[in-house]
PDB file of C-alpha atoms in Angstrom:
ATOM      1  CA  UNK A   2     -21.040  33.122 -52.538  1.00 94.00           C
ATOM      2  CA  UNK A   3     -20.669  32.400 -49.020  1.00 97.00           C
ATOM      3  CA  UNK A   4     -22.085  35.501 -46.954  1.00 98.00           C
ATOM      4  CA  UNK A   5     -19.942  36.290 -43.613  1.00 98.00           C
ATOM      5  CA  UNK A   6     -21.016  38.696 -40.957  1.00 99.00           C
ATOM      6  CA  UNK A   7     -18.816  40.844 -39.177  1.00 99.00           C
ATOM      7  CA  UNK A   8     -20.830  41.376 -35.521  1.00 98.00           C
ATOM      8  CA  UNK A   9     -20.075  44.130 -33.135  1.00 98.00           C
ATOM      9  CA  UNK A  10     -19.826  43.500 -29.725  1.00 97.00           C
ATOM     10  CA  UNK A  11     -21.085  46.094 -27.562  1.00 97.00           C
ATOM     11  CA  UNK A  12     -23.971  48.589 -27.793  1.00 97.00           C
ATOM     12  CA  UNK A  13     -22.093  51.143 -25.489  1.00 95.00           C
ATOM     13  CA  UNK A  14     -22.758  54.381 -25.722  1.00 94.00           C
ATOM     14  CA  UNK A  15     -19.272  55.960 -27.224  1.00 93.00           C
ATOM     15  CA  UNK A  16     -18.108  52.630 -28.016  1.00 95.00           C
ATOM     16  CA  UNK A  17     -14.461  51.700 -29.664  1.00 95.00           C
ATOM     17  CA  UNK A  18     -16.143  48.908 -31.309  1.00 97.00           C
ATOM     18  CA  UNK A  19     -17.923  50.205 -34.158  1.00 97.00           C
ATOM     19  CA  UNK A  20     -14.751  51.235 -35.774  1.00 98.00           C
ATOM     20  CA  UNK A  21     -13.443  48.155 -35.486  1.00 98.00           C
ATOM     21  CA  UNK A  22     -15.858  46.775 -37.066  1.00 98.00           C
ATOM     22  CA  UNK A  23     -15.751  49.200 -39.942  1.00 98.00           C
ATOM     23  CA  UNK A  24     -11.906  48.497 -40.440  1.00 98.00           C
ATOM     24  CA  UNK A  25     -12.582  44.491 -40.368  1.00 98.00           C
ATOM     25  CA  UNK A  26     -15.539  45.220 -42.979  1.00 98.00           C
ATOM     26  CA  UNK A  27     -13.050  47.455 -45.123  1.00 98.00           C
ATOM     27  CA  UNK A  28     -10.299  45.078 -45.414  1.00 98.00           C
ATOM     28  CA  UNK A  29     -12.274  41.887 -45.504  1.00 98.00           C
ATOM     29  CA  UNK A  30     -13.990  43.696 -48.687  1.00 98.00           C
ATOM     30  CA  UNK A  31     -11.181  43.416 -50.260  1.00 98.00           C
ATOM     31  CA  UNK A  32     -11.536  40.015 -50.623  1.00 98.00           C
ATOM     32  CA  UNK A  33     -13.280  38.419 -53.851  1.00 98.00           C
ATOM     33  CA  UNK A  34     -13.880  34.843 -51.871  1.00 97.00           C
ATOM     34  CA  UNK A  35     -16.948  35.640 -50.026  1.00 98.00           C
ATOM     35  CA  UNK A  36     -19.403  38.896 -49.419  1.00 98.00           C
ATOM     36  CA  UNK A  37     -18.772  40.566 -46.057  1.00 98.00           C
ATOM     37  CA  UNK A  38     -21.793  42.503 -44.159  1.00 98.00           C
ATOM     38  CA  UNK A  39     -21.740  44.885 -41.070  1.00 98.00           C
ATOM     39  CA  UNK A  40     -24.432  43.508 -38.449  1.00 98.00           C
ATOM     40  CA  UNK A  41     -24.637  45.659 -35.303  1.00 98.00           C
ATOM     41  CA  UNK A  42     -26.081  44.604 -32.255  1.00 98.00           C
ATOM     42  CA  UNK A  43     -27.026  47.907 -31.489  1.00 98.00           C
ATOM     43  CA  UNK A  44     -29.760  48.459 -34.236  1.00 98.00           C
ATOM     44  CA  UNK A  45     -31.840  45.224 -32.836  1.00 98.00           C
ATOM     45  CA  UNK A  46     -32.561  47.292 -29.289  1.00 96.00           C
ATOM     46  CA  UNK A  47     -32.376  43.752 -27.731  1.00 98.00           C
ATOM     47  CA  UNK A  48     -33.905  44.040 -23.733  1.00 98.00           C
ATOM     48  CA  UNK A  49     -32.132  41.541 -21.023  1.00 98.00           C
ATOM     49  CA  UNK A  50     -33.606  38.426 -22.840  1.00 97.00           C
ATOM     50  CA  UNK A  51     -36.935  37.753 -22.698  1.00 98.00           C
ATOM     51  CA  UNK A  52     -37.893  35.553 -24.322  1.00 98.00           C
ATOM     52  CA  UNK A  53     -40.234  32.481 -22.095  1.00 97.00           C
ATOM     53  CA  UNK A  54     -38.892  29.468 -24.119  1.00 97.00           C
ATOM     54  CA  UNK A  55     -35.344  27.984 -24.668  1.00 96.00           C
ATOM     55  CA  UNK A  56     -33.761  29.920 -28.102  1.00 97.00           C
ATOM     56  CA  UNK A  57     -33.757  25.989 -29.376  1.00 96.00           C
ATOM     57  CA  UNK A  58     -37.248  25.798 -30.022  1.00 97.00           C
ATOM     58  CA  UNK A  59     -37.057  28.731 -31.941  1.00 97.00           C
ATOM     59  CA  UNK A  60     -40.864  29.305 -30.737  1.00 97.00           C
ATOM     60  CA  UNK A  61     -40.395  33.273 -30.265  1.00 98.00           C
ATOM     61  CA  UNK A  62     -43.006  35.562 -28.779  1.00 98.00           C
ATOM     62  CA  UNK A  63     -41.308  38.766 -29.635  1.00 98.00           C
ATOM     63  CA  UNK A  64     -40.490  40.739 -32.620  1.00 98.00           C
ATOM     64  CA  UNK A  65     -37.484  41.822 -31.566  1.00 98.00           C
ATOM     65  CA  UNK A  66     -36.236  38.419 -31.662  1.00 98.00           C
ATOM     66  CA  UNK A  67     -37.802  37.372 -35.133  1.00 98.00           C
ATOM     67  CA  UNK A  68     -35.796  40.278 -36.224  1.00 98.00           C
ATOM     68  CA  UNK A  69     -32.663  39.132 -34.649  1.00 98.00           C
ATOM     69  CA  UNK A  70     -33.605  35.531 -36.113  1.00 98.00           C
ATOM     70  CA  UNK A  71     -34.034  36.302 -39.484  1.00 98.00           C
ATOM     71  CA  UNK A  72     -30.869  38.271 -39.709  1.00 98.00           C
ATOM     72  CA  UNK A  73     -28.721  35.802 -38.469  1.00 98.00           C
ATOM     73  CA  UNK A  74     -29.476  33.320 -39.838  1.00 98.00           C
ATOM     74  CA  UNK A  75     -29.435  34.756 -43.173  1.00 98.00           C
ATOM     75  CA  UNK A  76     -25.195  34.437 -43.094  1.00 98.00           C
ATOM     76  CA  UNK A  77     -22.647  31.288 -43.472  1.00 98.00           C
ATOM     77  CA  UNK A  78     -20.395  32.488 -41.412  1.00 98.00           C
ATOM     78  CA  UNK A  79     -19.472  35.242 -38.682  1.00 98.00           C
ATOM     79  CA  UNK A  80     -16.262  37.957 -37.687  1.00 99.00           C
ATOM     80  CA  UNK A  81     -17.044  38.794 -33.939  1.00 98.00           C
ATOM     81  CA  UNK A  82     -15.440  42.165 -32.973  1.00 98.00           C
ATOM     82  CA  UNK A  83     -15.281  41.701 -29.325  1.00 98.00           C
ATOM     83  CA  UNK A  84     -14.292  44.520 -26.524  1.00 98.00           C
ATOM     84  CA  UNK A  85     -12.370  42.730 -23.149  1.00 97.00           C
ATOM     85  CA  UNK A  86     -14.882  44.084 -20.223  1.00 95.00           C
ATOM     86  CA  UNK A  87     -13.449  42.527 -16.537  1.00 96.00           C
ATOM     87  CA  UNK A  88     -11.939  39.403 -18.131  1.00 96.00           C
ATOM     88  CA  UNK A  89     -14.837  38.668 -20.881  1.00 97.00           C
ATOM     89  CA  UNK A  90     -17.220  39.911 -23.605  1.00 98.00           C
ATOM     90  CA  UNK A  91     -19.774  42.613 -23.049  1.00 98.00           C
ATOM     91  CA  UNK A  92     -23.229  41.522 -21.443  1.00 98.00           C
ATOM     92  CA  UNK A  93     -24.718  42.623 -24.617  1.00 98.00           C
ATOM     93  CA  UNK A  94     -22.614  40.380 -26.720  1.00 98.00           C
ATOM     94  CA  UNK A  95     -23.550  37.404 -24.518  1.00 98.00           C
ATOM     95  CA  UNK A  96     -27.378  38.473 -24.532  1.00 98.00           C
ATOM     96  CA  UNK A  97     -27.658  38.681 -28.174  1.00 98.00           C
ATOM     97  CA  UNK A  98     -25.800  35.654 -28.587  1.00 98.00           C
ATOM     98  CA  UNK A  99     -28.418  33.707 -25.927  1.00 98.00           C
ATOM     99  CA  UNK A 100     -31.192  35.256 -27.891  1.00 98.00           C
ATOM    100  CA  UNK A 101     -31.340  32.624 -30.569  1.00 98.00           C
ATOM    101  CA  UNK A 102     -29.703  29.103 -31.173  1.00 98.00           C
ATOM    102  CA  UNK A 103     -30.179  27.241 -34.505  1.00 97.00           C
ATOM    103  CA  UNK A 104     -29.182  30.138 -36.169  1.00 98.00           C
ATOM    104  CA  UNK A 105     -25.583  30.023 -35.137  1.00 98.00           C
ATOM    105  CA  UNK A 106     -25.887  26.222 -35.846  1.00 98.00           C
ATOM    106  CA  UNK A 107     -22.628  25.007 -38.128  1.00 98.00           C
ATOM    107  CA  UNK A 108     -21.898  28.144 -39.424  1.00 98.00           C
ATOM    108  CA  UNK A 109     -17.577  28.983 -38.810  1.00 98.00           C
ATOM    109  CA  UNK A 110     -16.735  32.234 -36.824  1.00 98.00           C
ATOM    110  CA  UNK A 111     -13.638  34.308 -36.133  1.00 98.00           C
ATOM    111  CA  UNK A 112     -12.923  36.522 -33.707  1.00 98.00           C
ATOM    112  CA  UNK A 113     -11.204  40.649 -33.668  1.00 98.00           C
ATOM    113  CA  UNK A 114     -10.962  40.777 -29.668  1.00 98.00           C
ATOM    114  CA  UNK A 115      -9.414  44.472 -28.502  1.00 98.00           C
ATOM    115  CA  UNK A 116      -8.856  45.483 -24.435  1.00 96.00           C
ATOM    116  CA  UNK A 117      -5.869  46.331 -22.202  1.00 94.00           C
ATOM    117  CA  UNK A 118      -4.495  42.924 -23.066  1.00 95.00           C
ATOM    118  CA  UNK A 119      -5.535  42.795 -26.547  1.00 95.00           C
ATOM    119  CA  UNK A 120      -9.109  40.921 -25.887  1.00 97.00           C
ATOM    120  CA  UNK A 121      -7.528  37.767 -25.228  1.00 97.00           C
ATOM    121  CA  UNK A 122      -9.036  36.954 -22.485  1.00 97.00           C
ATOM    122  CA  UNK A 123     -12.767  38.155 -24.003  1.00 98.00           C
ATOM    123  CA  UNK A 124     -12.383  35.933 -27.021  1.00 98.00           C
ATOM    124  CA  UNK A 125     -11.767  32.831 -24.849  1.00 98.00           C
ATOM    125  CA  UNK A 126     -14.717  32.979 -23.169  1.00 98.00           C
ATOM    126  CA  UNK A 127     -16.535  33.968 -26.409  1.00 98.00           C
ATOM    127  CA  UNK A 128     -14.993  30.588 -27.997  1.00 98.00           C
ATOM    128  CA  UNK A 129     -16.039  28.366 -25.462  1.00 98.00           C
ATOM    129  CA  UNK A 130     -19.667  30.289 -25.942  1.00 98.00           C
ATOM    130  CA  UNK A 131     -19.282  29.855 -29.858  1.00 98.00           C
ATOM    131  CA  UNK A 132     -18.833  26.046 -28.695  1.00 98.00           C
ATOM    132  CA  UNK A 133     -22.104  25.447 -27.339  1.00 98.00           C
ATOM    133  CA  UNK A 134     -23.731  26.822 -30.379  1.00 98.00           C
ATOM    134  CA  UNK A 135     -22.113  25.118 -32.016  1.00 98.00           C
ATOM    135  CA  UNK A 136     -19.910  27.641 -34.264  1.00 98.00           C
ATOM    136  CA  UNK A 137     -16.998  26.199 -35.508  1.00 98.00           C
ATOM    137  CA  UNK A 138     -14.166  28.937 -34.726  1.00 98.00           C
ATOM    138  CA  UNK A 139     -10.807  29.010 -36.166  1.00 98.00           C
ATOM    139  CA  UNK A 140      -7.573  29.424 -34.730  1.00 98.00           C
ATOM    140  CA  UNK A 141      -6.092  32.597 -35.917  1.00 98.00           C
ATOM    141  CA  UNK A 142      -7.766  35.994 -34.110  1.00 98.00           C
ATOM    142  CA  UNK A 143      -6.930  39.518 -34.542  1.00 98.00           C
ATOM    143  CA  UNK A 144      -5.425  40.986 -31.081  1.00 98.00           C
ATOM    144  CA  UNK A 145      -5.773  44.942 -30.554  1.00 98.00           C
ATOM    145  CA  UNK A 146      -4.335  46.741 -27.914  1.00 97.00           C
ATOM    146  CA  UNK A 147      -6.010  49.529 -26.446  1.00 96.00           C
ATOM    147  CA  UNK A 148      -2.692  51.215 -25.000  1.00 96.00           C
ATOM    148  CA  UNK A 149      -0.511  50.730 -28.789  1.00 96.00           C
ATOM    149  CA  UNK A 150      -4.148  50.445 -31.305  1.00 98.00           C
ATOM    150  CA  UNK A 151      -5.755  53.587 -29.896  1.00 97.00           C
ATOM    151  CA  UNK A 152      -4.796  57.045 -29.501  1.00 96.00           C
ATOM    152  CA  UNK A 153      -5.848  58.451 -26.209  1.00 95.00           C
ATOM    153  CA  UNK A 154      -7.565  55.598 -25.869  1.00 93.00           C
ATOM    154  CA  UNK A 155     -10.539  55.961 -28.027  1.00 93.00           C
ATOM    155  CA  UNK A 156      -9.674  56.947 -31.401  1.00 96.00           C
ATOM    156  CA  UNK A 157      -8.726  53.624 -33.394  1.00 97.00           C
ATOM    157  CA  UNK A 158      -5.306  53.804 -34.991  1.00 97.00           C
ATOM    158  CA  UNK A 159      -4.224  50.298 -35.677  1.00 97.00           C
ATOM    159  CA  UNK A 160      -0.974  49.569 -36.319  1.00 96.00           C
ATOM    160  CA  UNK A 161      -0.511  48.034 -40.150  1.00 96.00           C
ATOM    161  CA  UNK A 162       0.857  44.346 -38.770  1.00 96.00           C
ATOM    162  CA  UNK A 163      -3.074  43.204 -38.016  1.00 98.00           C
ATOM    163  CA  UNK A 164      -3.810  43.151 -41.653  1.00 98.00           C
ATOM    164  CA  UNK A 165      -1.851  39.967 -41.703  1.00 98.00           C
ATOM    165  CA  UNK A 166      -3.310  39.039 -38.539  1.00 98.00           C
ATOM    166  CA  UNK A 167      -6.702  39.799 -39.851  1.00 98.00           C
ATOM    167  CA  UNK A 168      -5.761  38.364 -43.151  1.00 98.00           C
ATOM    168  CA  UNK A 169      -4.775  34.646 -41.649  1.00 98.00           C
ATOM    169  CA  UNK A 170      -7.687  34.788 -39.929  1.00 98.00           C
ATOM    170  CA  UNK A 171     -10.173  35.366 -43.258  1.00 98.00           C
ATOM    171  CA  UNK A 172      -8.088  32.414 -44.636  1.00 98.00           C
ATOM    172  CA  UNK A 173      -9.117  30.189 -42.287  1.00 98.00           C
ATOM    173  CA  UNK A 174     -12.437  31.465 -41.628  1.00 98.00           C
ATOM    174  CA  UNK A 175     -13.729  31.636 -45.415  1.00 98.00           C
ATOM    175  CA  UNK A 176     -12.783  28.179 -46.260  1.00 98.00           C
ATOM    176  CA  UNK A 177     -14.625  26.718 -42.633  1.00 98.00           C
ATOM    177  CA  UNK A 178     -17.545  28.822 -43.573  1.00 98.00           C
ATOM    178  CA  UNK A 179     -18.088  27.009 -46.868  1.00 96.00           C
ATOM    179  CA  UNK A 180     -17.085  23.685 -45.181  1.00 97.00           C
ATOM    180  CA  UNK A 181     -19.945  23.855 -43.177  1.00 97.00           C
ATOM    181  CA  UNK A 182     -22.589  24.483 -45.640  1.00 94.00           C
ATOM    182  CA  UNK A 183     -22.140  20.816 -46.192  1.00 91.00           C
ATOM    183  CA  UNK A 184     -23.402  20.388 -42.588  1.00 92.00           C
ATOM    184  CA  UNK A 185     -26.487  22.508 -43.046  1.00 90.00           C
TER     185      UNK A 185
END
């Protein structure tokens, strides 16, 4: 069975995210087509990266990263829950992501973007990231709005219409993800 990640997207102290995450883990659970897994950035205490040689060598010097390495590329496929910070993912989304290469290498991804305009604008930028490494991403995406999704703007109340939104995306994404295997 195909193994799918669902990645958080910020390591921010007091962060929104992590519940997202949990309710994408919860419902995607549900699901008897392929095994869902919580990854946080936040446990691999990732520094700005440092790493000397380009992530597509995969020559790493630090544990840190071996660690990040052997995680990722562990899964098929991958759910990124993505806050909007000033028009784009969080820096700590887009270091882990530079971290390592191959891993990400034709494996399918979806996104669950959330911000003032529903993380739009966050999970384009993370799609044309997902791009260059190759991810296949699919079309559908969960939208969140931090003014209708959250009371008081930190306690996550989504409103029941992104289960189908989060349902059309696992649709797509679990039948890319084990499309792609092929490619591996």
């Amino acid at each position: 069975m195909n193994k799918i990640a669902v990645v958080t997207g910020t390591t921010r102290p007091g962060r929104n995210n992590i519940a997202v995450a949990k309710w994408v883990l919860e419902n995607a659970q549900k699901r008897s087509d392929a095994q869902f897994e919580l990854v946080d950035i936040a446990d691999f205490n990732l520094p700005v990266l440092d790493e000397a040689m380009p992530a597509g060598f995969q020559q790493y010097a630090n544990e840190h990263t071996k660690k990040w390495s052997q995680t990722i590329a562990q899964y098929d496929g991958f759910i990124f829950v993505t806050p909007e910070y000033n028009h784009s993912i969080s820096g700590s989304l887009k270091n882990a992501l530079d971290y390592i290469s191959v891993e990400w290498n034709n494996k399918a991804a979806g996104f669950v973007g959330y911000g003032s305009a529903g993380g739009v604008r966050a999970v384009e930028h993370l799609r044309q990231i997902a791009s260059e490494l190759q991810l296949a991403h699919v079309r559908n995406q969960v939208q969140l709005s931090l003014f209708t999704d959250f009371e008081n703007f930190s306690e996550f109340k989504p409103a029941d219409m992104h289960l189908e939104s989060l349902s059309a995306m696992l649709d797509q994404l679990v039948p890319w993800t084990a499309a792609m295997k092929s490619l591996r």
